[in-house]
PDB file of C-alpha atoms and ligand atoms in Angstrom:
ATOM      1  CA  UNK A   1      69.496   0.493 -11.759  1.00 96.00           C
ATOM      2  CA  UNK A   2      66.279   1.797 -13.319  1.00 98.00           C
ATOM      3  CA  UNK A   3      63.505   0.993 -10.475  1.00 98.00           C
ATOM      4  CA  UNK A   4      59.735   1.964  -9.797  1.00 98.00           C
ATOM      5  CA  UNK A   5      57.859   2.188  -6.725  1.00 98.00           C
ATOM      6  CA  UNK A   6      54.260   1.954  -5.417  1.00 98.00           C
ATOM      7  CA  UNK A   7      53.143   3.286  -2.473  1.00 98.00           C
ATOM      8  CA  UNK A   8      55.996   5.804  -0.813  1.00 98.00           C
ATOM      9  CA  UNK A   9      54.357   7.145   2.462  1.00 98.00           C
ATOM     10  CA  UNK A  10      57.342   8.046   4.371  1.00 98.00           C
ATOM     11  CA  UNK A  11      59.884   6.663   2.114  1.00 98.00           C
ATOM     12  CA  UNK A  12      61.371   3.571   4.084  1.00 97.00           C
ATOM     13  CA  UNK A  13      61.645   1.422   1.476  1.00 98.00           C
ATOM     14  CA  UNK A  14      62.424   4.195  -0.949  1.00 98.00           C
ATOM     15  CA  UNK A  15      64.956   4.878   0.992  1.00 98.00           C
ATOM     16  CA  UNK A  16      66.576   0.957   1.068  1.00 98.00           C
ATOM     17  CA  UNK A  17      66.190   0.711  -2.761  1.00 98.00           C
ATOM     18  CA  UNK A  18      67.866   3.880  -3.129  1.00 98.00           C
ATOM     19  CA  UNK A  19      70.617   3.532  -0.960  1.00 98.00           C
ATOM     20  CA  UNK A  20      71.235   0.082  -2.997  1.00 98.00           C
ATOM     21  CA  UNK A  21      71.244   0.838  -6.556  1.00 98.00           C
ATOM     22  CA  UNK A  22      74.227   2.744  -8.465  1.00 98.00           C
ATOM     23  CA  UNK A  23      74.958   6.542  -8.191  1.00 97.00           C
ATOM     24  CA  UNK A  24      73.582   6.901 -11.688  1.00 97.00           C
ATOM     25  CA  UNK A  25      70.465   4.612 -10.319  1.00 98.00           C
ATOM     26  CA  UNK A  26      66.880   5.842 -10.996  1.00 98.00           C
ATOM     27  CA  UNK A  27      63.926   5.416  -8.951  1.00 98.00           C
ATOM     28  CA  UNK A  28      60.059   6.590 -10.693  1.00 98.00           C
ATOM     29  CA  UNK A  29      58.454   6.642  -7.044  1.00 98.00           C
ATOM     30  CA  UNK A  30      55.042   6.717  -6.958  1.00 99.00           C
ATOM     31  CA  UNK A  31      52.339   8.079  -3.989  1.00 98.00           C
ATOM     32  CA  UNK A  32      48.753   9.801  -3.981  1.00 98.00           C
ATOM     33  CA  UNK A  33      50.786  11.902  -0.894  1.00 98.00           C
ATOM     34  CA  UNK A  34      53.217  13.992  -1.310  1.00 98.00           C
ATOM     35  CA  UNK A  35      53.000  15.328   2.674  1.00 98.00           C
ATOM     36  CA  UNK A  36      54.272  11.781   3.612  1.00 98.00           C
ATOM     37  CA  UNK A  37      57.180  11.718   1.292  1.00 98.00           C
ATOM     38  CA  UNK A  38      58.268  14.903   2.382  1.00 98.00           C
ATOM     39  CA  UNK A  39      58.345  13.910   6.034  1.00 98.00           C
ATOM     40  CA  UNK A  40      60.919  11.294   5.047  1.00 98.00           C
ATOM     41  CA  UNK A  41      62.847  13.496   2.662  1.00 98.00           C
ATOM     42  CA  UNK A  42      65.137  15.534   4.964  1.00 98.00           C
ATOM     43  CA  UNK A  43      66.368  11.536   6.043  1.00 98.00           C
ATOM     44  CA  UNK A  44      66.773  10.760   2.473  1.00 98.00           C
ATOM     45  CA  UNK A  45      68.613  14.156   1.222  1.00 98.00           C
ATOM     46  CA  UNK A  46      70.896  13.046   4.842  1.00 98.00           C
ATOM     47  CA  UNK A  47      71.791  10.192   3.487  1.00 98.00           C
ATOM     48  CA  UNK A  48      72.529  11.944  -0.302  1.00 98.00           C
ATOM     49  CA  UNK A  49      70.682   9.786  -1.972  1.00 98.00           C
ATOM     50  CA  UNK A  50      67.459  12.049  -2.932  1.00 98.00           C
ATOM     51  CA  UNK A  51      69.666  12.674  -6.483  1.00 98.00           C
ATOM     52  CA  UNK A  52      68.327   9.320  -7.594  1.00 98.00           C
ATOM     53  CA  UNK A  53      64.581   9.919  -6.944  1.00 98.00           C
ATOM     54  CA  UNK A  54      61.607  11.031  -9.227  1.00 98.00           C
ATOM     55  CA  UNK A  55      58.709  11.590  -6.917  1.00 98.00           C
ATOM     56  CA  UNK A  56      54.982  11.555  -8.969  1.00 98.00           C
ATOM     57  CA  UNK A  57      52.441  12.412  -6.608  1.00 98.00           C
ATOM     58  CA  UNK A  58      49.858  10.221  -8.490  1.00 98.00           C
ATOM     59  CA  UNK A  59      47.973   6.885  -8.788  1.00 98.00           C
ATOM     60  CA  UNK A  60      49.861   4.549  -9.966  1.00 98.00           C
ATOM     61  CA  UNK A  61      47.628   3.311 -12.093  1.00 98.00           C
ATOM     62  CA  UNK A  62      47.870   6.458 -14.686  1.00 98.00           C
ATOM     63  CA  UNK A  63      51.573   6.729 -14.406  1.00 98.00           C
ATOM     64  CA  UNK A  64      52.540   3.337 -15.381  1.00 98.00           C
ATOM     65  CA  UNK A  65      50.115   3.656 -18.360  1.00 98.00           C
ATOM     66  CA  UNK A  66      51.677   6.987 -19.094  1.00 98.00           C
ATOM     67  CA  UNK A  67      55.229   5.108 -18.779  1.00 98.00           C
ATOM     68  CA  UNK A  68      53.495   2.221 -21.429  1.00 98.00           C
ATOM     69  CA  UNK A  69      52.968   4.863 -23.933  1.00 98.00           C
ATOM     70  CA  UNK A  70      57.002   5.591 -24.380  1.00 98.00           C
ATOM     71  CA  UNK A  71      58.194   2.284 -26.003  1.00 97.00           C
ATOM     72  CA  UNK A  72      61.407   3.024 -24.610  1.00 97.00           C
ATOM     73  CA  UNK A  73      60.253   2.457 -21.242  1.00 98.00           C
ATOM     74  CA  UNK A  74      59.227  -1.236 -22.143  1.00 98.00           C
ATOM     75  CA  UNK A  75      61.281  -4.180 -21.259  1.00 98.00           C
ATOM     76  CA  UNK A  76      63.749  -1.270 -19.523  1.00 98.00           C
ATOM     77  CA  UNK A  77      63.334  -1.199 -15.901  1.00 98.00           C
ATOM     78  CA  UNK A  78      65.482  -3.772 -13.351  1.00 98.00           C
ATOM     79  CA  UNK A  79      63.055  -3.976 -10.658  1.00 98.00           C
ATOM     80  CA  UNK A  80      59.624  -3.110  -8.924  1.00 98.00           C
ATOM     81  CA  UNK A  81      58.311  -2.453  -5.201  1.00 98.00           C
ATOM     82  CA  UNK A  82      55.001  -2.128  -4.723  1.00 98.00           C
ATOM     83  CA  UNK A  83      53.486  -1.321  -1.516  1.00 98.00           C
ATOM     84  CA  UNK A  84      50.066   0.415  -1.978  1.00 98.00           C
ATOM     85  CA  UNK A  85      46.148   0.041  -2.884  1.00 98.00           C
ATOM     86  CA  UNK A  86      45.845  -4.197  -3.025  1.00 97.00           C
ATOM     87  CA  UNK A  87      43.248  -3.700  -5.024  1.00 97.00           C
ATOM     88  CA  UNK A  88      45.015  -3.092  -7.673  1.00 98.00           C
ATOM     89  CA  UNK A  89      47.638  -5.202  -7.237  1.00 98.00           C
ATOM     90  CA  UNK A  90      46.756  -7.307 -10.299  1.00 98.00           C
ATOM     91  CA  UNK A  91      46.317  -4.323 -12.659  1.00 98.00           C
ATOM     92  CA  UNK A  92      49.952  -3.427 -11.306  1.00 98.00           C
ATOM     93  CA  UNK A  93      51.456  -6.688 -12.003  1.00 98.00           C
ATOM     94  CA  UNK A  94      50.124  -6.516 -16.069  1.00 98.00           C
ATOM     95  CA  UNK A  95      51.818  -3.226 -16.760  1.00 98.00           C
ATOM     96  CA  UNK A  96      55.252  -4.147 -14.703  1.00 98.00           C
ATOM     97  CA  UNK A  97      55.232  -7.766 -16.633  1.00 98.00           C
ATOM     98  CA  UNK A  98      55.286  -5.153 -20.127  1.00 98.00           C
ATOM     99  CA  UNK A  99      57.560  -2.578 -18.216  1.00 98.00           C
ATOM    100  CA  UNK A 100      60.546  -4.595 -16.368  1.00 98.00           C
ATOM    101  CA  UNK A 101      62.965  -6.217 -18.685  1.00 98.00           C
ATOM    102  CA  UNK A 102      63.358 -10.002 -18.670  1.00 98.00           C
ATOM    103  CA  UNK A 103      65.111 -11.470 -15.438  1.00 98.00           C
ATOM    104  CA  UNK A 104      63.745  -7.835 -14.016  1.00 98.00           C
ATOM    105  CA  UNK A 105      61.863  -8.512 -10.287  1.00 98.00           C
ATOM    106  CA  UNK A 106      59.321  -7.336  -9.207  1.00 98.00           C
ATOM    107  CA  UNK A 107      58.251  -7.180  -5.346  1.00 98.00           C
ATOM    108  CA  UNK A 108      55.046  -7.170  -3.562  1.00 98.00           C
ATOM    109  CA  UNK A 109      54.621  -6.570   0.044  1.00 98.00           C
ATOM    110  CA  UNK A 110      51.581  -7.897   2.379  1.00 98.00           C
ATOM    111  CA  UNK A 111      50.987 -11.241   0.517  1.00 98.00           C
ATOM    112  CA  UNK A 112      50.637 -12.666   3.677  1.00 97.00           C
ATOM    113  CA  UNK A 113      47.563 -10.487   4.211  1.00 96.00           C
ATOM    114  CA  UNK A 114      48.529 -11.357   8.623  1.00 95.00           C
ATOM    115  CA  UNK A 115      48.128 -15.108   8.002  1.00 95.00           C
ATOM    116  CA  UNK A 116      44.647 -14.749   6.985  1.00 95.00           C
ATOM    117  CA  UNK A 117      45.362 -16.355   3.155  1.00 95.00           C
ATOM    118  CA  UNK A 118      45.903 -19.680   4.874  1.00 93.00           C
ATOM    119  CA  UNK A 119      43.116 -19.745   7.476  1.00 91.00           C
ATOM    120  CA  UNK A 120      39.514 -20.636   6.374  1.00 90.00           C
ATOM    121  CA  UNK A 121      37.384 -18.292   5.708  1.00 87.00           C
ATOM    122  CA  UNK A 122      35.415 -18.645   8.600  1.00 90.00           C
ATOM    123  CA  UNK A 123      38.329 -18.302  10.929  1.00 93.00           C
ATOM    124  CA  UNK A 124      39.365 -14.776   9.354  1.00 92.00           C
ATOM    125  CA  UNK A 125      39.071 -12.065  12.048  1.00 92.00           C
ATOM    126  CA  UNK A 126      36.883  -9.412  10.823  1.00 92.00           C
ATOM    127  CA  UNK A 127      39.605  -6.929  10.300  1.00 92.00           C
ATOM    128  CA  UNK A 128      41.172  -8.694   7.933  1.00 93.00           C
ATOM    129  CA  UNK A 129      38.242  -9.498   6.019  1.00 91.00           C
ATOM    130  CA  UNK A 130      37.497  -7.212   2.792  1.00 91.00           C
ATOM    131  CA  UNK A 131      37.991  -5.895  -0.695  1.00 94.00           C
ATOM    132  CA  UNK A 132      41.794  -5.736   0.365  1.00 95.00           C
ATOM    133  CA  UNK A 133      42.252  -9.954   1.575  1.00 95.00           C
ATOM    134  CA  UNK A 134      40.324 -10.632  -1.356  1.00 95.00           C
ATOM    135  CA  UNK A 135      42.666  -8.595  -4.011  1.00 97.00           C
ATOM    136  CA  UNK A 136      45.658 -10.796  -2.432  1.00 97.00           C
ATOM    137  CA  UNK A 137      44.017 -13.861  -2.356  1.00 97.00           C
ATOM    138  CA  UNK A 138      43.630 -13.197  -5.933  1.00 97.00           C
ATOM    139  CA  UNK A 139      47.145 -12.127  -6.630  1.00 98.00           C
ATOM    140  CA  UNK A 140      48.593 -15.219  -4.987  1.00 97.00           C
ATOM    141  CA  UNK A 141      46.730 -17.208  -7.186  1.00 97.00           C
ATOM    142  CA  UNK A 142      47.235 -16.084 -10.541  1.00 97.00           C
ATOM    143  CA  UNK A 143      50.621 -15.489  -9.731  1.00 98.00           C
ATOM    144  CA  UNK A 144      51.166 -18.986  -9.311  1.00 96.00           C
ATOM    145  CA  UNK A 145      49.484 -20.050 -12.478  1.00 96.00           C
ATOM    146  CA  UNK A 146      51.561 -16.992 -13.785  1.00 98.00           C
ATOM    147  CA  UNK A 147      54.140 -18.502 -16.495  1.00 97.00           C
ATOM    148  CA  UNK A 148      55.848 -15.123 -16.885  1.00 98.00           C
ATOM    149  CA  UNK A 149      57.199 -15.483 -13.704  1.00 98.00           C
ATOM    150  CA  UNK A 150      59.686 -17.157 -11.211  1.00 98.00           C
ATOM    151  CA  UNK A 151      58.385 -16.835  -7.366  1.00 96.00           C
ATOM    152  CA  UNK A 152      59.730 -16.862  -4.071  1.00 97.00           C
ATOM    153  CA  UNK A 153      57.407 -16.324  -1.443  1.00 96.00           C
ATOM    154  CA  UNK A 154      59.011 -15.220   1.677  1.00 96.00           C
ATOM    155  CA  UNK A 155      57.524 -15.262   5.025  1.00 95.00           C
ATOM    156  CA  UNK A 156      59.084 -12.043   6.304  1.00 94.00           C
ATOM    157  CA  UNK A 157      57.319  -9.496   7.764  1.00 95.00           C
ATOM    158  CA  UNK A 158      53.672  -9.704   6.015  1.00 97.00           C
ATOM    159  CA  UNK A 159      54.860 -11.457   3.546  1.00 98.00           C
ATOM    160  CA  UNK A 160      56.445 -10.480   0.270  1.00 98.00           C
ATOM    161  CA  UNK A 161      56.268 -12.488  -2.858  1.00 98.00           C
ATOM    162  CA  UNK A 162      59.323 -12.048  -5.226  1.00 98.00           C
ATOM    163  CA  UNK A 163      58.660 -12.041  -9.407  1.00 98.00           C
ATOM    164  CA  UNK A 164      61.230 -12.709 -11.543  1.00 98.00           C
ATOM    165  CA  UNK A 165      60.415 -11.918 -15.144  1.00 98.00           C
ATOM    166  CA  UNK A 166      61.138 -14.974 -17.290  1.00 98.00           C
ATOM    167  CA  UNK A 167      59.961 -13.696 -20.758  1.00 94.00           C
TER     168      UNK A 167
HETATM  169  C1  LIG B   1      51.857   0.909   3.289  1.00 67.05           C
HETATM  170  S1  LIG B   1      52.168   2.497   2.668  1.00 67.05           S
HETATM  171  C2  LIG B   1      53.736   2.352   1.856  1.00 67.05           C
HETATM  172  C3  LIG B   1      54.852   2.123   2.841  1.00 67.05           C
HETATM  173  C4  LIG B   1      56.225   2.295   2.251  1.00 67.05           C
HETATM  174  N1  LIG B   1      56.518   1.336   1.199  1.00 67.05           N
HETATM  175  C5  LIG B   1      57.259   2.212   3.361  1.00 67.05           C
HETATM  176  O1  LIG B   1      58.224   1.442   3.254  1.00 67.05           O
HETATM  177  O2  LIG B   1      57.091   2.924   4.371  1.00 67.05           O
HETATM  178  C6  LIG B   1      51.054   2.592   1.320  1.00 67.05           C
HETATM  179  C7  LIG B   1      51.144   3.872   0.516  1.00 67.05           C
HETATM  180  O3  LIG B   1      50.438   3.664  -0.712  1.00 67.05           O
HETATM  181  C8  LIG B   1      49.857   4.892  -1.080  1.00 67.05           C
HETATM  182  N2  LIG B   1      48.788   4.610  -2.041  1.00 67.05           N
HETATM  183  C9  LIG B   1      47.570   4.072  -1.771  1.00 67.05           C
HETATM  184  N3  LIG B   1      46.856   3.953  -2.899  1.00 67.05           N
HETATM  185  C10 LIG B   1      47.645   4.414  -3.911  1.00 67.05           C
HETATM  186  C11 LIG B   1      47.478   4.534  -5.319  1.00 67.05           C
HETATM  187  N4  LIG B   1      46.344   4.165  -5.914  1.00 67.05           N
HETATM  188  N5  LIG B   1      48.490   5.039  -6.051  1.00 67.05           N
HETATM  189  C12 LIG B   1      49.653   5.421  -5.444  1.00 67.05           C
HETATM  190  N6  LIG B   1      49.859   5.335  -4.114  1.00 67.05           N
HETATM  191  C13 LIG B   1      48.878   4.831  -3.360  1.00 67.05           C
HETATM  192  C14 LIG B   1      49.395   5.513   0.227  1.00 67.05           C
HETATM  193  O4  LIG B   1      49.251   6.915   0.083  1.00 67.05           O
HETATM  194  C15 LIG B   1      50.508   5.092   1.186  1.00 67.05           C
HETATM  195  O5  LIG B   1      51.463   6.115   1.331  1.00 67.05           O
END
């Protein structure tokens, strides 16, 4: 019911999670770009769902630490997308372990990085080497040695690994 996302661009996703959750569902949605949101937003408002949506054109970064400073907000929000900057991916994952509630999830695209966290490092094509491989090669590992957390890793897509906060 009370959801965050990172990383908008057109809304695709947004618009998924906010078709799913209750009328009196809230999504904090989160994007350096507000151009890109708005080219989704006639498709949204078309499918009357834009009533559930709080657009901050932001980084993430500084709105989750702004959300941190109400204690109200901690422990209160059901689930997490997060689709942005991998480099922060990490930094994300500390402030949504302190912001969903326990049994919240929390979901992060591209942990599949195309393949290239199971190939050697020698074998990675260069365009997929970079700060960005790197920051999910780290995720995946200290999300498994995580013992907040549940995980399901799912090969769909790029990969998405699925969080469930245990305490
Ligand atoms: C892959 S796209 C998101 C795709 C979206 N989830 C969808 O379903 O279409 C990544 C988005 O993250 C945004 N982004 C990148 N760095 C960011 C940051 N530090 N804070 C917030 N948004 C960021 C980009 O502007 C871009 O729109």
């Amino acid at each position: 019911k009370k959801t965050i996302e990172i990383g908008v661009f057109t809304g695709y996703s947004l618009l998924l999670t906010a078709l799913t959750i209750p009328e009196d569902g809230q999504i904090t949605a989160i994007d350096v770009n507000r151009e890109t949101y708005e080219i989704g937003l006639p498709i949204i408002k078309k499918a009357g769902v834009d009533h559930k949506i709080n657009f901050i054109e932001s980084e993430a970064l500084s709105v989750l630490d702004q959300l941190l400073k109400d204690s109200e907000n901690e422990g209160s929000f059901d689930y997490a997308f997060v689709d942005a900057d991998k480099d922060n991916y990490c930094n994300y994952h500390e402030r949504l372990m302190k912001l969903l509630k326990v049994g919240g999830i929390a979901v992060y695209d591209n942990t599949l990085w195309g393949g290239t966290v199971a190939v050697p490092e020698e074998q990675v094509p260069d365009h997929f080497r970079g700060s960005s491989r790197q920051a999910i090669l780290d995720l995946n590992r200290s999300l498994a040695d995580d013992p907040r957390v549940q995980l399901s890793h799912v090969a769909l897509g790029d990969g998405i690994t699925i969080c469930r906060r245990i305490f």
